[in-house]
Tab-separated table of C-alpha atoms in Angstrom:
chain	number	residue	atom	x	y	z
X	1	UNK	CA	14.976	20.359	70.477
X	2	UNK	CA	12.784	17.571	69.217
X	3	UNK	CA	12.193	17.863	65.417
X	4	UNK	CA	8.599	18.328	64.272
X	5	UNK	CA	7.121	15.514	62.092
X	6	UNK	CA	6.892	18.013	59.199
X	7	UNK	CA	10.403	18.994	59.772
X	8	UNK	CA	11.493	15.341	59.736
X	9	UNK	CA	9.668	14.632	56.589
X	10	UNK	CA	11.220	17.478	54.721
X	11	UNK	CA	14.702	16.569	55.975
X	12	UNK	CA	14.431	13.072	54.881
X	13	UNK	CA	13.049	14.050	51.454
X	14	UNK	CA	15.792	16.619	51.104
X	15	UNK	CA	18.673	14.317	51.954
X	16	UNK	CA	17.371	11.421	49.811
X	17	UNK	CA	16.784	13.359	46.597
X	18	UNK	CA	15.547	10.194	44.891
X	19	UNK	CA	11.870	8.961	45.037
X	20	UNK	CA	11.527	7.451	48.459
X	21	UNK	CA	9.125	4.613	49.050
X	22	UNK	CA	6.232	5.687	51.189
X	23	UNK	CA	6.717	2.315	53.280
X	24	UNK	CA	10.359	3.249	54.088
X	25	UNK	CA	9.222	6.851	54.732
X	26	UNK	CA	6.635	5.819	57.215
X	27	UNK	CA	9.033	3.473	58.975
X	28	UNK	CA	11.829	6.137	59.274
X	29	UNK	CA	9.351	8.763	60.705
X	30	UNK	CA	7.529	6.175	62.857
X	31	UNK	CA	4.161	7.010	61.583
X	32	UNK	CA	1.400	4.936	59.845
X	33	UNK	CA	0.531	5.313	56.157
X	34	UNK	CA	-2.495	7.498	56.911
X	35	UNK	CA	-0.511	9.907	59.027
X	36	UNK	CA	2.241	9.997	56.476
X	37	UNK	CA	-0.400	10.908	53.817
X	38	UNK	CA	-1.650	13.856	55.987
X	39	UNK	CA	1.969	15.052	56.592
X	40	UNK	CA	2.711	15.068	52.869
X	41	UNK	CA	-0.450	16.954	52.145
X	42	UNK	CA	0.551	19.583	54.693
X	43	UNK	CA	4.046	20.032	53.115
X	44	UNK	CA	2.550	19.846	49.689
X	45	UNK	CA	0.016	22.762	50.593
X	46	UNK	CA	2.821	24.713	52.254
X	47	UNK	CA	4.996	24.689	49.072
X	48	UNK	CA	2.030	25.593	46.969
X	49	UNK	CA	1.034	28.504	49.062
X	50	UNK	CA	4.434	30.028	49.268
X	51	UNK	CA	4.872	31.490	45.725
X	52	UNK	CA	8.628	32.005	46.338
X	53	UNK	CA	9.272	28.451	47.332
X	54	UNK	CA	11.212	26.491	44.813
X	55	UNK	CA	9.849	22.982	46.152
X	56	UNK	CA	7.284	20.598	44.877
X	57	UNK	CA	6.332	17.053	45.676
X	58	UNK	CA	5.841	14.430	43.005
X	59	UNK	CA	3.835	11.330	44.216
X	60	UNK	CA	3.350	7.956	42.394
X	61	UNK	CA	1.384	5.170	43.920
X	62	UNK	CA	4.282	3.973	46.032
X	63	UNK	CA	6.861	6.736	46.447
X	64	UNK	CA	7.256	10.511	46.768
X	65	UNK	CA	10.132	12.728	45.722
X	66	UNK	CA	11.145	16.239	46.557
X	67	UNK	CA	11.735	18.259	43.341
X	68	UNK	CA	11.833	21.869	42.063
X	69	UNK	CA	8.573	23.471	41.042
X	70	UNK	CA	7.221	23.357	37.534
X	71	UNK	CA	8.218	26.468	35.619
X	72	UNK	CA	11.903	26.334	36.495
X	73	UNK	CA	12.794	24.164	33.628
X	74	UNK	CA	14.523	26.899	31.478
X	75	UNK	CA	16.616	27.772	34.502
X	76	UNK	CA	17.645	24.294	35.453
X	77	UNK	CA	17.811	22.297	32.264
X	78	UNK	CA	21.483	23.203	31.524
X	79	UNK	CA	22.634	22.503	35.034
X	80	UNK	CA	20.902	19.028	35.231
X	81	UNK	CA	22.125	16.753	32.762
X	82	UNK	CA	18.824	15.057	32.014
X	83	UNK	CA	17.930	15.397	28.366
X	84	UNK	CA	14.294	15.888	27.901
X	85	UNK	CA	14.535	15.964	24.164
X	86	UNK	CA	13.982	13.067	21.770
X	87	UNK	CA	10.340	12.897	20.485
X	88	UNK	CA	8.198	10.021	21.457
X	89	UNK	CA	6.687	8.060	18.505
X	90	UNK	CA	2.957	8.052	18.095
X	91	UNK	CA	2.784	4.431	19.153
X	92	UNK	CA	4.855	5.240	22.350
X	93	UNK	CA	2.528	8.136	23.116
X	94	UNK	CA	-0.548	6.026	22.759
X	95	UNK	CA	0.772	3.298	24.950
X	96	UNK	CA	2.063	5.851	27.425
X	97	UNK	CA	-1.392	7.470	27.658
X	98	UNK	CA	-3.148	4.106	28.137
X	99	UNK	CA	-0.674	3.226	31.040
X	100	UNK	CA	-0.979	6.674	32.543
X	101	UNK	CA	-4.762	6.635	32.603
X	102	UNK	CA	-5.478	3.050	33.448
X	103	UNK	CA	-2.554	1.846	35.684
X	104	UNK	CA	-1.810	-0.680	36.892
X	105	UNK	CA	-2.555	-2.342	33.629
X	106	UNK	CA	-1.247	-5.582	31.952
X	107	UNK	CA	0.297	-5.834	28.386
X	108	UNK	CA	-2.778	-7.893	27.202
X	109	UNK	CA	-5.093	-5.225	28.280
X	110	UNK	CA	-3.056	-2.539	26.577
X	111	UNK	CA	-2.993	-4.418	23.520
X	112	UNK	CA	-6.876	-4.951	23.795
X	113	UNK	CA	-7.446	-1.259	23.683
X	114	UNK	CA	-4.864	-0.711	20.849
X	115	UNK	CA	-5.800	-3.681	18.850
X	116	UNK	CA	-2.171	-4.401	18.057
X	117	UNK	CA	0.884	-5.847	19.577
X	118	UNK	CA	2.735	-3.426	21.944
X	119	UNK	CA	5.651	-5.289	23.434
X	120	UNK	CA	8.377	-3.348	21.585
X	121	UNK	CA	6.868	-0.058	22.618
X	122	UNK	CA	6.459	-1.111	26.133
X	123	UNK	CA	10.132	-2.261	26.311
X	124	UNK	CA	11.091	1.173	24.805
X	125	UNK	CA	9.132	3.095	27.469
X	126	UNK	CA	10.617	0.952	30.120
X	127	UNK	CA	14.171	1.765	29.043
X	128	UNK	CA	13.305	5.461	29.019
X	129	UNK	CA	12.152	4.998	32.583
X	130	UNK	CA	8.681	6.618	31.703
X	131	UNK	CA	6.860	3.592	32.961
X	132	UNK	CA	7.654	0.920	35.531
X	133	UNK	CA	6.487	-2.588	36.027
X	134	UNK	CA	5.797	-5.003	38.779
X	135	UNK	CA	4.687	-8.605	38.968
X	136	UNK	CA	1.023	-9.336	38.256
X	137	UNK	CA	-0.526	-11.032	41.240
X	138	UNK	CA	-3.225	-12.392	39.007
X	139	UNK	CA	-0.980	-13.732	36.327
X	140	UNK	CA	2.574	-14.804	37.120
X	141	UNK	CA	3.599	-14.799	33.507
X	142	UNK	CA	3.104	-11.117	33.110
X	143	UNK	CA	3.596	-7.729	34.527
X	144	UNK	CA	1.547	-4.653	35.599
X	145	UNK	CA	2.579	-1.418	34.106
X	146	UNK	CA	2.358	2.026	35.798
X	147	UNK	CA	3.610	5.546	34.981
X	148	UNK	CA	7.006	6.278	36.726
X	149	UNK	CA	8.041	9.143	38.859
X	150	UNK	CA	10.153	10.299	35.942
X	151	UNK	CA	7.140	10.517	33.683
X	152	UNK	CA	5.355	12.789	36.382
X	153	UNK	CA	8.523	14.872	36.620
X	154	UNK	CA	8.916	15.288	32.887
X	155	UNK	CA	5.183	16.640	32.814
X	156	UNK	CA	5.497	18.654	35.991
X	157	UNK	CA	2.664	16.951	37.617
X	158	UNK	CA	2.201	16.361	41.409
X	159	UNK	CA	0.364	13.122	40.651
X	160	UNK	CA	-1.257	11.134	38.050
X	161	UNK	CA	-4.612	12.631	39.026
X	162	UNK	CA	-3.523	15.872	37.584
X	163	UNK	CA	-3.645	14.528	33.966
X	164	UNK	CA	-6.285	16.025	31.767
X	165	UNK	CA	-9.616	14.327	32.082
X	166	UNK	CA	-8.191	11.770	34.463
X	167	UNK	CA	-11.454	10.996	36.084
X	168	UNK	CA	-13.306	10.205	32.964
X	169	UNK	CA	-10.534	8.371	31.131
X	170	UNK	CA	-9.528	6.336	34.073
X	171	UNK	CA	-12.982	4.989	34.736
X	172	UNK	CA	-14.585	4.147	31.367
X	173	UNK	CA	-16.920	1.279	31.208
X	174	UNK	CA	-16.452	0.919	27.471
X	175	UNK	CA	-12.815	0.184	28.271
X	176	UNK	CA	-13.756	-2.346	30.806
X	177	UNK	CA	-16.018	-3.992	28.200
X	178	UNK	CA	-13.373	-4.100	25.427
X	179	UNK	CA	-10.764	-5.378	27.658
X	180	UNK	CA	-12.996	-8.101	29.125
X	181	UNK	CA	-14.098	-9.160	25.646
X	182	UNK	CA	-10.484	-9.453	24.324
X	183	UNK	CA	-9.242	-11.392	27.415
X	184	UNK	CA	-12.131	-13.814	27.055
X	185	UNK	CA	-11.334	-14.431	23.405
X	186	UNK	CA	-7.593	-14.932	24.456
X	187	UNK	CA	-8.528	-17.430	26.999
X	188	UNK	CA	-10.811	-19.370	24.841
X	189	UNK	CA	-8.335	-19.531	21.960
X	190	UNK	CA	-5.674	-21.019	24.124
Y	1	UNK	CA	6.397	3.494	3.975
Y	2	UNK	CA	9.375	1.233	3.250
Y	3	UNK	CA	9.264	-0.369	-0.044
Y	4	UNK	CA	12.474	-2.340	0.263
Y	5	UNK	CA	12.642	-5.109	2.879
Y	6	UNK	CA	13.458	-3.590	6.208
Y	7	UNK	CA	16.355	-5.285	7.940
Y	8	UNK	CA	15.076	-4.958	11.499
Y	9	UNK	CA	11.917	-6.687	12.431
Y	10	UNK	CA	11.477	-4.201	15.230
Y	11	UNK	CA	11.345	-1.150	13.073
Y	12	UNK	CA	8.511	-2.689	11.126
Y	13	UNK	CA	6.752	-3.357	14.451
Y	14	UNK	CA	7.193	0.282	15.565
Y	15	UNK	CA	5.773	1.666	12.469
Y	16	UNK	CA	3.176	-0.700	11.932
Y	17	UNK	CA	-0.364	0.507	11.626
Y	18	UNK	CA	-2.774	-1.805	13.482
Y	19	UNK	CA	-6.320	-2.570	12.158
Y	20	UNK	CA	-7.910	-0.068	14.558
Y	21	UNK	CA	-5.327	2.625	13.835
Y	22	UNK	CA	-6.018	2.178	10.097
Y	23	UNK	CA	-9.771	2.377	10.432
Y	24	UNK	CA	-9.669	5.426	12.552
Y	25	UNK	CA	-7.236	7.162	10.187
Y	26	UNK	CA	-9.644	6.364	7.183
Y	27	UNK	CA	-12.633	7.677	9.242
Y	28	UNK	CA	-10.961	10.826	10.460
Y	29	UNK	CA	-9.536	11.550	6.993
Y	30	UNK	CA	-13.050	11.780	5.717
Y	31	UNK	CA	-13.986	13.752	8.689
Y	32	UNK	CA	-16.699	11.467	9.818
Y	33	UNK	CA	-18.007	10.293	13.215
Y	34	UNK	CA	-17.653	6.697	14.163
Y	35	UNK	CA	-21.114	5.188	12.938
Y	36	UNK	CA	-22.232	2.275	11.104
Y	37	UNK	CA	-22.736	4.380	8.080
Y	38	UNK	CA	-19.233	5.968	8.015
Y	39	UNK	CA	-17.759	2.388	8.599
Y	40	UNK	CA	-19.628	1.216	5.502
Y	41	UNK	CA	-18.105	4.150	3.650
Y	42	UNK	CA	-14.572	3.361	4.441
Y	43	UNK	CA	-14.962	-0.427	4.167
Y	44	UNK	CA	-13.535	-0.646	0.674
Y	45	UNK	CA	-10.624	1.427	1.466
Y	46	UNK	CA	-9.703	-0.737	4.413
Y	47	UNK	CA	-10.044	-3.906	2.416
Y	48	UNK	CA	-7.896	-2.476	-0.550
Y	49	UNK	CA	-5.272	-1.500	2.070
Y	50	UNK	CA	-5.114	-5.061	3.592
Y	51	UNK	CA	-5.055	-6.559	0.172
Y	52	UNK	CA	-2.121	-4.373	-0.953
Y	53	UNK	CA	0.015	-4.595	2.110
Y	54	UNK	CA	1.896	-7.945	1.872
Y	55	UNK	CA	4.015	-7.185	5.046
Y	56	UNK	CA	1.318	-7.566	7.684
Y	57	UNK	CA	2.880	-9.767	10.276
Y	58	UNK	CA	1.092	-13.111	10.709
Y	59	UNK	CA	0.364	-12.298	14.335
Y	60	UNK	CA	-1.599	-9.290	13.372
Y	61	UNK	CA	-3.260	-10.813	10.434
Y	62	UNK	CA	-6.077	-12.265	12.414
Y	63	UNK	CA	-6.919	-8.923	13.830
Y	64	UNK	CA	-7.132	-7.435	10.370
Y	65	UNK	CA	-9.314	-10.241	9.129
Y	66	UNK	CA	-11.598	-10.012	12.062
Y	67	UNK	CA	-12.184	-6.329	11.443
Y	68	UNK	CA	-12.408	-6.901	7.739
Y	69	UNK	CA	-15.106	-9.489	8.146
Y	70	UNK	CA	-17.149	-7.099	10.286
Y	71	UNK	CA	-16.667	-4.237	7.785
Y	72	UNK	CA	-17.928	-6.651	5.062
Y	73	UNK	CA	-21.120	-7.345	7.171
Y	74	UNK	CA	-21.671	-3.655	7.625
Y	75	UNK	CA	-21.101	-2.896	3.917
Y	76	UNK	CA	-23.582	-5.700	2.902
Y	77	UNK	CA	-26.274	-4.196	5.089
Y	78	UNK	CA	-25.699	-0.794	3.609
Y	79	UNK	CA	-26.104	-2.147	0.177
Y	80	UNK	CA	-28.910	-4.523	0.970
Y	81	UNK	CA	-31.045	-3.031	3.901
Y	82	UNK	CA	-33.386	-6.073	3.870
Y	83	UNK	CA	-30.573	-8.280	5.127
Y	84	UNK	CA	-31.160	-9.376	8.848
Y	85	UNK	CA	-28.274	-10.286	10.918
Y	86	UNK	CA	-28.039	-12.846	13.905
Y	87	UNK	CA	-27.652	-11.571	17.305
Y	88	UNK	CA	-23.985	-12.430	17.249
Y	89	UNK	CA	-23.285	-10.526	14.149
Y	90	UNK	CA	-25.260	-7.372	15.401
Y	91	UNK	CA	-23.208	-7.641	18.575
Y	92	UNK	CA	-19.834	-7.959	16.734
Y	93	UNK	CA	-20.729	-4.803	14.711
Y	94	UNK	CA	-21.685	-2.901	17.819
Y	95	UNK	CA	-18.324	-4.125	19.432
Y	96	UNK	CA	-16.353	-2.701	16.546
Y	97	UNK	CA	-18.007	0.724	16.843
Y	98	UNK	CA	-17.465	0.665	20.555
Y	99	UNK	CA	-13.894	-0.453	20.418
Y	100	UNK	CA	-12.961	2.204	17.868
Y	101	UNK	CA	-14.583	4.925	19.826
Y	102	UNK	CA	-12.580	3.891	22.973
Y	103	UNK	CA	-9.413	3.695	20.865
Y	104	UNK	CA	-10.183	7.185	19.605
Y	105	UNK	CA	-10.362	8.576	23.148
Y	106	UNK	CA	-6.996	7.246	24.113
Y	107	UNK	CA	-5.412	8.420	20.941
Y	108	UNK	CA	-6.767	11.991	21.764
Y	109	UNK	CA	-5.241	11.675	25.332
Y	110	UNK	CA	-2.012	10.683	23.696
Y	111	UNK	CA	-2.113	13.986	21.831
Y	112	UNK	CA	-2.682	15.868	25.046
Y	113	UNK	CA	0.345	14.091	26.602
Y	114	UNK	CA	2.391	15.208	23.660
Y	115	UNK	CA	1.362	18.786	24.297
Y	116	UNK	CA	2.237	18.508	28.009
Y	117	UNK	CA	5.700	17.079	27.078
Y	118	UNK	CA	6.258	20.112	24.948
Y	119	UNK	CA	5.274	22.604	27.624
Y	120	UNK	CA	8.724	22.773	29.341
Y	121	UNK	CA	7.296	22.245	32.802
Y	122	UNK	CA	9.482	19.532	33.927
Y	123	UNK	CA	10.613	19.571	37.595
Y	124	UNK	CA	14.073	18.343	38.740
Y	125	UNK	CA	15.085	16.186	41.777
Y	126	UNK	CA	18.464	16.007	43.469
Y	127	UNK	CA	20.927	13.482	42.133
Y	128	UNK	CA	21.551	12.094	45.642
Y	129	UNK	CA	24.914	11.105	46.851
Y	130	UNK	CA	26.424	12.581	43.640
Y	131	UNK	CA	30.190	12.472	44.058
Y	132	UNK	CA	30.205	10.314	47.118
Y	133	UNK	CA	33.016	7.921	46.980
Y	134	UNK	CA	32.189	4.299	46.889
Y	135	UNK	CA	33.134	2.090	49.888
Y	136	UNK	CA	32.862	-1.760	49.921
Y	137	UNK	CA	30.202	-2.266	52.484
Y	138	UNK	CA	28.406	-5.507	51.854
Y	139	UNK	CA	25.104	-6.155	53.640
Y	140	UNK	CA	25.162	-8.553	56.518
Y	141	UNK	CA	22.466	-10.511	54.840
Y	142	UNK	CA	24.094	-11.107	51.662
Y	143	UNK	CA	24.808	-14.913	51.715
Y	144	UNK	CA	25.265	-17.344	48.842
Y	145	UNK	CA	21.672	-18.266	49.083
Y	146	UNK	CA	20.279	-14.653	48.706
Y	147	UNK	CA	22.648	-14.092	45.712
Y	148	UNK	CA	21.369	-17.279	44.051
Y	149	UNK	CA	17.753	-16.338	44.685
Y	150	UNK	CA	18.420	-12.880	43.171
Y	151	UNK	CA	20.105	-14.403	40.115
Y	152	UNK	CA	17.267	-17.013	39.738
Y	153	UNK	CA	14.552	-14.123	39.758
Y	154	UNK	CA	16.711	-12.175	37.284
Y	155	UNK	CA	16.632	-15.215	34.925
Y	156	UNK	CA	12.885	-15.376	35.457
Y	157	UNK	CA	12.682	-11.771	34.256
Y	158	UNK	CA	14.244	-12.630	30.859
Y	159	UNK	CA	11.327	-13.168	28.449
Y	160	UNK	CA	11.327	-16.474	26.660
Y	161	UNK	CA	11.866	-15.100	23.275
Y	162	UNK	CA	10.776	-17.414	20.609
Y	163	UNK	CA	7.974	-19.482	22.115
Y	164	UNK	CA	5.305	-16.886	22.168
Y	165	UNK	CA	5.274	-15.787	18.514
Y	166	UNK	CA	5.552	-19.496	17.526
Y	167	UNK	CA	2.407	-20.313	19.609
Y	168	UNK	CA	0.556	-17.339	17.960
Y	169	UNK	CA	1.438	-18.457	14.371
Y	170	UNK	CA	0.372	-22.059	15.081
Y	171	UNK	CA	-3.004	-20.817	16.120
Y	172	UNK	CA	-3.718	-19.233	12.920
Y	173	UNK	CA	-4.534	-21.668	10.148
Y	174	UNK	CA	-2.993	-20.628	6.899
Y	175	UNK	CA	-4.785	-20.358	3.707
Y	176	UNK	CA	-2.590	-22.804	2.077
Y	177	UNK	CA	-3.239	-25.297	4.792
Y	178	UNK	CA	-6.912	-24.933	4.387
Y	179	UNK	CA	-6.874	-25.281	0.753
Y	180	UNK	CA	-4.751	-28.499	1.196
Y	181	UNK	CA	-7.282	-29.928	3.599
Y	182	UNK	CA	-10.236	-29.111	1.470
Y	183	UNK	CA	-8.594	-30.720	-1.462
Y	184	UNK	CA	-7.748	-33.785	0.648
Y	185	UNK	CA	-11.276	-34.181	2.016
Y	186	UNK	CA	-12.601	-33.913	-1.386
Y	187	UNK	CA	-10.265	-36.575	-2.761
Y	188	UNK	CA	-11.775	-39.048	-0.426
Y	189	UNK	CA	-15.405	-38.132	-1.344
Y	190	UNK	CA	-16.594	-36.489	-4.435
Y	191	UNK	CA	-18.965	-34.221	-2.447
Y	192	UNK	CA	-18.895	-32.560	0.873
Y	193	UNK	CA	-20.620	-29.986	2.960
Y	194	UNK	CA	-18.760	-26.761	3.907
Y	195	UNK	CA	-20.433	-26.775	7.294
Y	196	UNK	CA	-19.062	-30.260	8.057
Y	197	UNK	CA	-15.608	-29.365	6.806
Y	198	UNK	CA	-15.199	-26.391	9.222
Y	199	UNK	CA	-16.544	-28.358	12.131
Y	200	UNK	CA	-18.871	-27.294	15.036
Y	201	UNK	CA	-16.446	-25.287	17.240
Y	202	UNK	CA	-14.299	-23.319	14.583
Y	203	UNK	CA	-13.487	-19.824	15.615
Y	204	UNK	CA	-14.244	-16.858	13.530
Y	205	UNK	CA	-10.784	-16.758	11.886
Y	206	UNK	CA	-10.838	-20.408	10.946
Y	207	UNK	CA	-14.272	-19.942	9.273
Y	208	UNK	CA	-12.943	-16.838	7.413
Y	209	UNK	CA	-9.813	-18.702	6.255
Y	210	UNK	CA	-11.769	-21.730	5.277
Y	211	UNK	CA	-14.167	-19.674	3.279
Y	212	UNK	CA	-11.211	-17.929	1.428
Y	213	UNK	CA	-9.753	-21.478	0.727
Y	214	UNK	CA	-13.185	-22.360	-0.745
Y	215	UNK	CA	-13.296	-19.251	-2.929
Y	216	UNK	CA	-9.710	-20.053	-4.093
Y	217	UNK	CA	-10.534	-23.667	-5.039
Y	218	UNK	CA	-13.547	-22.292	-7.011
Y	219	UNK	CA	-11.326	-19.904	-8.844
Y	220	UNK	CA	-8.919	-22.778	-9.540
Y	221	UNK	CA	-11.935	-24.687	-11.024
Y	222	UNK	CA	-11.204	-27.533	-8.610
Y	223	UNK	CA	-14.559	-27.542	-7.152
Y	224	UNK	CA	-18.116	-26.236	-7.800
Y	225	UNK	CA	-20.489	-25.082	-5.000
Y	226	UNK	CA	-24.176	-24.820	-4.691
Y	227	UNK	CA	-26.184	-23.205	-2.005
Y	228	UNK	CA	-29.927	-23.709	-1.732
Y	229	UNK	CA	-30.843	-20.452	0.219
Y	230	UNK	CA	-29.160	-17.404	1.553
Y	231	UNK	CA	-27.038	-18.375	4.545
Y	232	UNK	CA	-28.023	-21.957	3.938
Y	233	UNK	CA	-25.468	-24.891	3.844
Y	234	UNK	CA	-22.866	-24.786	0.979
Y	235	UNK	CA	-22.491	-27.927	-0.734
Y	236	UNK	CA	-19.190	-28.619	-2.537
Y	237	UNK	CA	-18.538	-30.902	-5.320
Y	238	UNK	CA	-15.199	-31.973	-7.036
Y	239	UNK	CA	-14.900	-31.242	-10.588
Y	240	UNK	CA	-13.439	-34.459	-12.086
Y	241	UNK	CA	-12.144	-33.748	-15.525
Y	242	UNK	CA	-10.371	-30.497	-14.693
Y	243	UNK	CA	-7.272	-30.331	-12.684
């Protein structure tokens, strides 16, 4: 029997456990990015429709992970050794919010919004795996920060778009203005 | 707030209140909206705080001074409604309002995140290959060259620690430096113009620091100044007899 595409997708996600890069997933299943996206939607929908299913998909920009559904935390917390405790400082929450709503974003852009140095806080969030970074194609000296899969898993969100007020906060022309202004000042000062 | 010197620089950074945070705290404490009027109301408190805090890191001082200078503009207009500002000044006031409102939005978003964190809706993935025994199975492509490249890119990841802060500090002219320069230029000549002293292309911080230096020298009775008209050129004269 030839496995169906959905069946293959589910099998790969199940066996991998960890976040799977979309690129690798498409290659394994021999489909293109668009077809993969459709398959993921179908699976996502199926889990959502079935109230008794325990599964859920968490998607970042570049990866997807099969997880348990939100609401099972009390049952599973003791089993999984993940500690979800330890409060985040106010500064950490602010930086996390800016990264979450405006990803991918550079350190200088985050600092433009907060008006204060954020490098220590960013490092802290990186260590806790709540954010991740990759090289900045526009500036080789810096990085671009995005929320991690773990961040979404902590909050029980399927994707970053489920954050409260995501549409308004991620597209704010005032933010563009402030960031542009600050970056200009920085460039002229150097 | 720590009174004794904190051993770790990092701890200070983490707890440090930036200029926008401070300003927003002051406004929200008074339960005001962000407007020019409310900015004028909290201006004194902001300036008092900056004057009291001696542990503001040098790298952040410029930010505080820039906000302080705009608050002084706003305050002076509140006191003297006839004052008219240049386009640039109007713009910098509007920018402060805009920036503060933006910061307020993301701070509110941070509060919502905190609530989400506390809701206990976390999901769990499988820890894959848990308990799988490790076998030495080096990838075919691992050669000396790839290892060297990997190590080189790792080295590239390590931030160059000291250079950046040093650069930042250099950029800011210290008050002492300016006082010294000002004294120096007045040793050569008995009189000078403040405008010439700061030069054509001085940035905002340099102008503010230079002006503070000027005030300090007046206080020390080293110079006297005259200004023909409001916002006119400031003429400085060295006082001979006194020290």
